[in-house]
Amino acid sequence: SYVLTQPPSVSVAPGQTARITCGGNNIGSKSVHWYQQKPGQAPVLVVYDDSDRPSGIPERFSGSNSGNTATLTISRVEAGDEADYYCQVWDSSSDRVVFGGGTKLTVL
Amino acid sequence: EVQLVESGGGLVKPGGSLRLSCAASGFTFSSYSMNWVRQAPGKGLEWVSSISSSSSYIYYADSVKGRFTISRDNAKNSLYLQMNSLRAEDTAVYYCARGQGAIVVVPAADWGQGTLVTVSS
């Protein structure tokens, strides 16, 4: 089965840039979606189809995808960005939705 | 405004059954695929099942295949998850989430607030 690998945690100071990676075999051939989840809340879609943003999501959130790694980039990080972030793909070879294990973003 | 409201969670003994419901409003329910995603306490998101708009395509995670059944009633704007032979490891908050289109199940742009299922003796 297809596996997505994320670092358990990423720390960044306010105002700096956070990069959260999502590794998978030839993930560049798939569409990657990213979700933000704050404690006690439902997930929120922040990037879809590798690099598109839903309406209402700040331009500070961006994504890229190539080769075996997709990356969610959060520029000018704010305290309110502290959350868990999950990547997701559709694996057409198995007809399954796959989530990464999640990355806890800590704003120092 | 899209609204998804889950219900039906609760405490159930191992081996028992439970039926979750998700009431949808604010969009044309019959035009969208739907998903169930769960999250065990302190753990990450786990996809459970997806269903296309007309129920023609149904998908399950290996962990629930043969025990859970997803269904929908477009006339009632409702999504369901019938859960049988429940195990302790099924304990989680269960979210329903709207898919991208009639057949494409992800990304999920809209989520409910979830309903807690606890499997314990």
mmCIF file of C-alpha atoms in Angstrom:
data_model
loop_
_atom_site.group_PDB
_atom_site.id
_atom_site.type_symbol
_atom_site.label_atom_id
_atom_site.label_comp_id
_atom_site.label_asym_id
_atom_site.label_seq_id
_atom_site.Cartn_x
_atom_site.Cartn_y
_atom_site.Cartn_z
ATOM 1 C CA SER A 1 0.000 0.000 0.000
ATOM 2 C CA TYR A 2 1.049 3.584 -0.616
ATOM 3 C CA VAL A 3 2.744 5.328 2.295
ATOM 4 C CA LEU A 4 3.152 9.047 2.997
ATOM 5 C CA THR A 5 5.902 10.045 5.408
ATOM 6 C CA GLN A 6 5.893 13.325 7.341
ATOM 7 C CA PRO A 7 8.262 14.567 10.038
ATOM 8 C CA PRO A 8 6.556 14.367 13.434
ATOM 9 C CA SER A 9 7.398 17.935 14.306
ATOM 10 C CA VAL A 10 8.651 21.200 12.878
ATOM 11 C CA SER A 11 9.517 24.284 14.904
ATOM 12 C CA VAL A 12 9.849 27.824 13.631
ATOM 13 C CA ALA A 13 10.089 31.327 15.074
ATOM 14 C CA PRO A 14 7.367 33.865 14.330
ATOM 15 C CA GLY A 15 7.919 35.665 11.061
ATOM 16 C CA GLN A 16 10.095 32.901 9.660
ATOM 17 C CA THR A 17 9.235 30.298 7.014
ATOM 18 C CA ALA A 18 8.072 26.796 7.890
ATOM 19 C CA ARG A 19 8.445 23.921 5.459
ATOM 20 C CA ILE A 20 6.628 20.656 6.071
ATOM 21 C CA THR A 21 7.501 17.743 3.833
ATOM 22 C CA CYS A 22 5.492 14.743 2.716
ATOM 23 C CA GLY A 23 7.425 11.890 1.180
ATOM 24 C CA GLY A 24 6.044 9.163 -1.034
ATOM 25 C CA ASN A 25 7.142 7.008 -3.927
ATOM 26 C CA ASN A 26 6.857 9.175 -7.058
ATOM 27 C CA ILE A 27 4.469 11.483 -5.214
ATOM 28 C CA GLY A 28 5.113 14.070 -7.921
ATOM 29 C CA SER A 29 2.768 12.088 -10.161
ATOM 30 C CA LYS A 30 -0.108 12.493 -7.713
ATOM 31 C CA SER A 31 -2.190 15.442 -6.549
ATOM 32 C CA VAL A 32 -1.361 16.303 -2.957
ATOM 33 C CA HIS A 33 -3.712 18.004 -0.550
ATOM 34 C CA TRP A 34 -2.846 19.567 2.803
ATOM 35 C CA TYR A 35 -5.000 19.995 5.906
ATOM 36 C CA GLN A 36 -4.516 22.054 9.049
ATOM 37 C CA GLN A 37 -6.013 20.813 12.304
ATOM 38 C CA LYS A 38 -6.036 22.750 15.539
ATOM 39 C CA PRO A 39 -6.761 21.033 18.881
ATOM 40 C CA GLY A 40 -10.407 20.088 19.295
ATOM 41 C CA GLN A 41 -11.315 21.219 15.795
ATOM 42 C CA ALA A 42 -12.072 19.549 12.491
ATOM 43 C CA PRO A 43 -9.415 19.645 9.773
ATOM 44 C CA VAL A 44 -9.322 22.568 7.354
ATOM 45 C CA LEU A 45 -8.118 22.266 3.769
ATOM 46 C CA VAL A 46 -5.286 24.750 3.225
ATOM 47 C CA VAL A 47 -3.759 23.594 -0.084
ATOM 48 C CA TYR A 48 -5.175 21.300 -2.765
ATOM 49 C CA ASP A 49 -3.891 19.876 -6.024
ATOM 50 C CA ASP A 50 -0.287 20.460 -4.940
ATOM 51 C CA SER A 51 -0.352 24.257 -4.883
ATOM 52 C CA ASP A 52 -3.863 25.734 -5.073
ATOM 53 C CA ARG A 53 -5.437 27.535 -2.144
ATOM 54 C CA PRO A 54 -9.119 27.411 -1.198
ATOM 55 C CA SER A 55 -10.804 30.755 -0.832
ATOM 56 C CA GLY A 56 -10.108 32.321 2.531
ATOM 57 C CA ILE A 57 -6.704 30.699 2.983
ATOM 58 C CA PRO A 58 -3.916 33.291 3.263
ATOM 59 C CA GLU A 59 -1.345 33.557 0.482
ATOM 60 C CA ARG A 60 1.258 32.709 3.117
ATOM 61 C CA PHE A 61 0.295 29.071 2.569
ATOM 62 C CA SER A 62 1.757 27.502 -0.558
ATOM 63 C CA GLY A 63 2.630 24.068 -1.832
ATOM 64 C CA SER A 64 4.905 22.291 -4.249
ATOM 65 C CA ASN A 65 5.299 18.716 -5.409
ATOM 66 C CA SER A 66 8.061 17.024 -7.353
ATOM 67 C CA GLY A 67 9.801 13.692 -7.452
ATOM 68 C CA ASN A 68 9.348 11.893 -4.152
ATOM 69 C CA THR A 69 8.565 14.921 -1.977
ATOM 70 C CA ALA A 70 5.694 17.359 -1.608
ATOM 71 C CA THR A 71 6.166 20.444 0.540
ATOM 72 C CA LEU A 72 3.799 22.762 2.360
ATOM 73 C CA THR A 73 5.400 26.156 2.904
ATOM 74 C CA ILE A 74 4.078 28.667 5.400
ATOM 75 C CA SER A 75 5.656 32.100 5.058
ATOM 76 C CA ARG A 76 5.753 34.750 7.770
ATOM 77 C CA VAL A 77 4.574 32.240 10.341
ATOM 78 C CA GLU A 78 2.171 33.497 12.993
ATOM 79 C CA ALA A 79 1.284 32.082 16.387
ATOM 80 C CA GLY A 80 -2.119 31.139 15.007
ATOM 81 C CA ASP A 81 -0.492 28.759 12.509
ATOM 82 C CA GLU A 82 0.461 26.406 15.321
ATOM 83 C CA ALA A 83 -1.389 23.192 14.487
ATOM 84 C CA ASP A 84 -1.075 19.691 13.103
ATOM 85 C CA TYR A 85 -0.697 19.446 9.337
ATOM 86 C CA TYR A 86 -1.564 16.410 7.229
ATOM 87 C CA CYS A 87 -0.846 15.604 3.603
ATOM 88 C CA GLN A 88 -3.240 13.439 1.615
ATOM 89 C CA VAL A 89 -3.387 11.757 -1.780
ATOM 90 C CA TRP A 90 -5.639 9.446 -3.735
ATOM 91 C CA ASP A 91 -3.794 6.252 -4.577
ATOM 92 C CA SER A 92 -5.330 5.086 -7.845
ATOM 93 C CA SER A 93 -3.429 1.797 -7.848
ATOM 94 C CA SER A 94 -5.305 0.638 -4.757
ATOM 95 C CA ASP A 95 -8.369 2.908 -4.853
ATOM 96 C CA ARG A 96 -7.555 4.245 -1.422
ATOM 97 C CA VAL A 97 -7.261 7.643 0.206
ATOM 98 C CA VAL A 98 -3.969 7.963 2.062
ATOM 99 C CA PHE A 99 -3.040 10.410 4.813
ATOM 100 C CA GLY A 100 0.423 11.176 6.051
ATOM 101 C CA GLY A 101 1.073 10.680 9.742
ATOM 102 C CA GLY A 102 0.868 14.389 10.462
ATOM 103 C CA THR A 103 3.347 17.080 11.484
ATOM 104 C CA LYS A 104 2.986 19.213 14.584
ATOM 105 C CA LEU A 105 4.037 22.774 13.820
ATOM 106 C CA THR A 106 5.284 24.636 16.869
ATOM 107 C CA VAL A 107 5.735 28.393 16.764
ATOM 108 C CA LEU A 108 8.524 29.249 19.153
ATOM 109 C CA GLU B 1 -23.113 27.764 3.921
ATOM 110 C CA VAL B 2 -22.128 24.107 3.845
ATOM 111 C CA GLN B 3 -23.083 22.247 7.009
ATOM 112 C CA LEU B 4 -22.281 18.661 7.895
ATOM 113 C CA VAL B 5 -23.610 17.350 11.198
ATOM 114 C CA GLU B 6 -22.658 13.894 12.413
ATOM 115 C CA SER B 7 -24.675 11.923 14.927
ATOM 116 C CA GLY B 8 -24.996 8.413 16.277
ATOM 117 C CA GLY B 9 -21.773 8.091 18.201
ATOM 118 C CA GLY B 10 -21.591 6.688 21.697
ATOM 119 C CA LEU B 11 -20.318 3.886 23.881
ATOM 120 C CA VAL B 12 -20.590 0.345 22.526
ATOM 121 C CA LYS B 13 -19.193 -2.997 23.645
ATOM 122 C CA PRO B 14 -16.642 -4.902 21.567
ATOM 123 C CA GLY B 15 -18.424 -6.909 18.917
ATOM 124 C CA GLY B 16 -21.346 -4.510 18.909
ATOM 125 C CA SER B 17 -22.792 -2.325 16.167
ATOM 126 C CA LEU B 18 -23.426 1.350 15.649
ATOM 127 C CA ARG B 19 -24.821 3.445 12.815
ATOM 128 C CA LEU B 20 -23.458 6.915 12.215
ATOM 129 C CA SER B 21 -25.350 9.557 10.275
ATOM 130 C CA CYS B 22 -24.256 12.783 8.637
ATOM 131 C CA ALA B 23 -26.882 15.376 7.780
ATOM 132 C CA ALA B 24 -25.819 17.686 4.960
ATOM 133 C CA SER B 25 -27.119 21.117 4.027
ATOM 134 C CA GLY B 26 -26.057 24.207 2.113
ATOM 135 C CA PHE B 27 -25.110 22.389 -1.097
ATOM 136 C CA THR B 28 -26.553 19.972 -3.639
ATOM 137 C CA PHE B 29 -25.817 16.775 -1.734
ATOM 138 C CA SER B 30 -26.618 14.501 -4.681
ATOM 139 C CA SER B 31 -23.825 16.073 -6.726
ATOM 140 C CA TYR B 32 -20.943 15.321 -4.389
ATOM 141 C CA SER B 33 -18.995 12.331 -3.203
ATOM 142 C CA MET B 34 -18.670 11.910 0.541
ATOM 143 C CA ASN B 35 -16.120 10.513 2.945
ATOM 144 C CA TRP B 36 -15.778 9.200 6.466
ATOM 145 C CA VAL B 37 -12.486 9.941 8.216
ATOM 146 C CA ARG B 38 -11.651 9.024 11.797
ATOM 147 C CA GLN B 39 -9.155 10.095 14.404
ATOM 148 C CA ALA B 40 -8.272 7.960 17.411
ATOM 149 C CA PRO B 41 -7.514 9.867 20.627
ATOM 150 C CA GLY B 42 -4.151 11.592 20.285
ATOM 151 C CA LYS B 43 -3.538 10.083 16.848
ATOM 152 C CA GLY B 44 -3.572 11.228 13.248
ATOM 153 C CA LEU B 45 -6.288 11.237 10.629
ATOM 154 C CA GLU B 46 -7.284 7.897 9.141
ATOM 155 C CA TRP B 47 -9.450 7.555 6.047
ATOM 156 C CA VAL B 48 -12.305 5.092 6.549
ATOM 157 C CA SER B 49 -14.542 5.052 3.485
ATOM 158 C CA SER B 50 -15.773 7.043 0.491
ATOM 159 C CA ILE B 51 -18.849 6.953 -1.714
ATOM 160 C CA SER B 52 -19.551 8.646 -5.029
ATOM 161 C CA SER B 53 -22.565 10.854 -5.565
ATOM 162 C CA SER B 54 -24.766 8.114 -7.017
ATOM 163 C CA SER B 55 -23.289 5.341 -4.860
ATOM 164 C CA SER B 56 -21.747 3.765 -7.946
ATOM 165 C CA TYR B 57 -18.265 3.827 -6.459
ATOM 166 C CA ILE B 58 -17.573 2.769 -2.895
ATOM 167 C CA TYR B 59 -14.168 2.434 -1.263
ATOM 168 C CA TYR B 60 -13.023 1.163 2.124
ATOM 169 C CA ALA B 61 -9.845 1.146 4.140
ATOM 170 C CA ASP B 62 -8.501 -2.346 4.718
ATOM 171 C CA SER B 63 -8.951 -1.861 8.464
ATOM 172 C CA VAL B 64 -12.746 -1.676 8.145
ATOM 173 C CA LYS B 65 -13.523 -3.615 4.974
ATOM 174 C CA GLY B 66 -16.071 -6.333 5.644
ATOM 175 C CA ARG B 67 -17.187 -4.745 8.920
ATOM 176 C CA PHE B 68 -18.300 -1.232 7.930
ATOM 177 C CA THR B 69 -20.787 -0.227 5.231
ATOM 178 C CA ILE B 70 -21.072 3.261 3.807
ATOM 179 C CA SER B 71 -24.317 4.404 2.220
ATOM 180 C CA ARG B 72 -26.225 7.548 1.369
ATOM 181 C CA ASP B 73 -29.772 8.723 0.835
ATOM 182 C CA ASN B 74 -29.769 11.626 -1.591
ATOM 183 C CA ALA B 75 -33.452 12.278 -1.001
ATOM 184 C CA LYS B 76 -32.709 12.838 2.673
ATOM 185 C CA ASN B 77 -29.354 14.614 2.157
ATOM 186 C CA SER B 78 -27.775 12.074 4.462
ATOM 187 C CA LEU B 79 -24.659 9.934 4.656
ATOM 188 C CA TYR B 80 -24.396 6.828 6.806
ATOM 189 C CA LEU B 81 -21.788 4.482 8.202
ATOM 190 C CA GLN B 82 -22.978 1.137 9.519
ATOM 191 C CA MET B 83 -20.300 -0.236 11.826
ATOM 192 C CA ASN B 84 -20.440 -3.904 12.844
ATOM 193 C CA SER B 85 -18.100 -6.163 14.802
ATOM 194 C CA LEU B 86 -16.614 -3.133 16.510
ATOM 195 C CA ARG B 87 -13.197 -3.371 18.116
ATOM 196 C CA ALA B 88 -11.385 -1.283 20.703
ATOM 197 C CA GLU B 89 -9.182 0.091 17.928
ATOM 198 C CA ASP B 90 -12.252 1.585 16.232
ATOM 199 C CA THR B 91 -12.500 4.085 19.095
ATOM 200 C CA ALA B 92 -12.203 7.497 17.463
ATOM 201 C CA VAL B 93 -13.885 10.705 16.473
ATOM 202 C CA TYR B 94 -15.589 10.064 13.144
ATOM 203 C CA TYR B 95 -15.842 12.929 10.682
ATOM 204 C CA CYS B 96 -17.895 13.146 7.536
ATOM 205 C CA ALA B 97 -16.364 15.249 4.790
ATOM 206 C CA ARG B 98 -17.543 16.410 1.392
ATOM 207 C CA GLY B 99 -15.538 15.279 -1.611
ATOM 208 C CA GLN B 100 -14.472 17.442 -4.510
ATOM 209 C CA GLY B 101 -16.993 16.266 -7.042
ATOM 210 C CA ALA B 102 -19.396 13.530 -8.016
ATOM 211 C CA ILE B 103 -16.691 10.887 -8.345
ATOM 212 C CA VAL B 104 -13.476 12.497 -7.139
ATOM 213 C CA VAL B 105 -13.456 11.946 -3.388
ATOM 214 C CA VAL B 106 -10.541 14.189 -2.430
ATOM 215 C CA PRO B 107 -9.725 16.822 -1.485
ATOM 216 C CA ALA B 108 -12.345 17.242 1.225
ATOM 217 C CA ALA B 109 -13.088 20.936 1.459
ATOM 218 C CA ASP B 110 -15.821 20.719 4.080
ATOM 219 C CA TRP B 111 -15.924 18.708 7.297
ATOM 220 C CA GLY B 112 -18.366 18.126 10.101
ATOM 221 C CA GLN B 113 -17.389 18.530 13.743
ATOM 222 C CA GLY B 114 -17.272 14.802 14.323
ATOM 223 C CA THR B 115 -18.965 12.256 16.554
ATOM 224 C CA LEU B 116 -17.125 10.180 19.149
ATOM 225 C CA VAL B 117 -17.344 6.401 19.058
ATOM 226 C CA THR B 118 -15.991 4.553 22.083
ATOM 227 C CA VAL B 119 -15.666 0.784 21.979
ATOM 228 C CA SER B 120 -15.160 -0.570 25.463
ATOM 229 C CA SER B 121 -16.509 -3.223 27.777
#
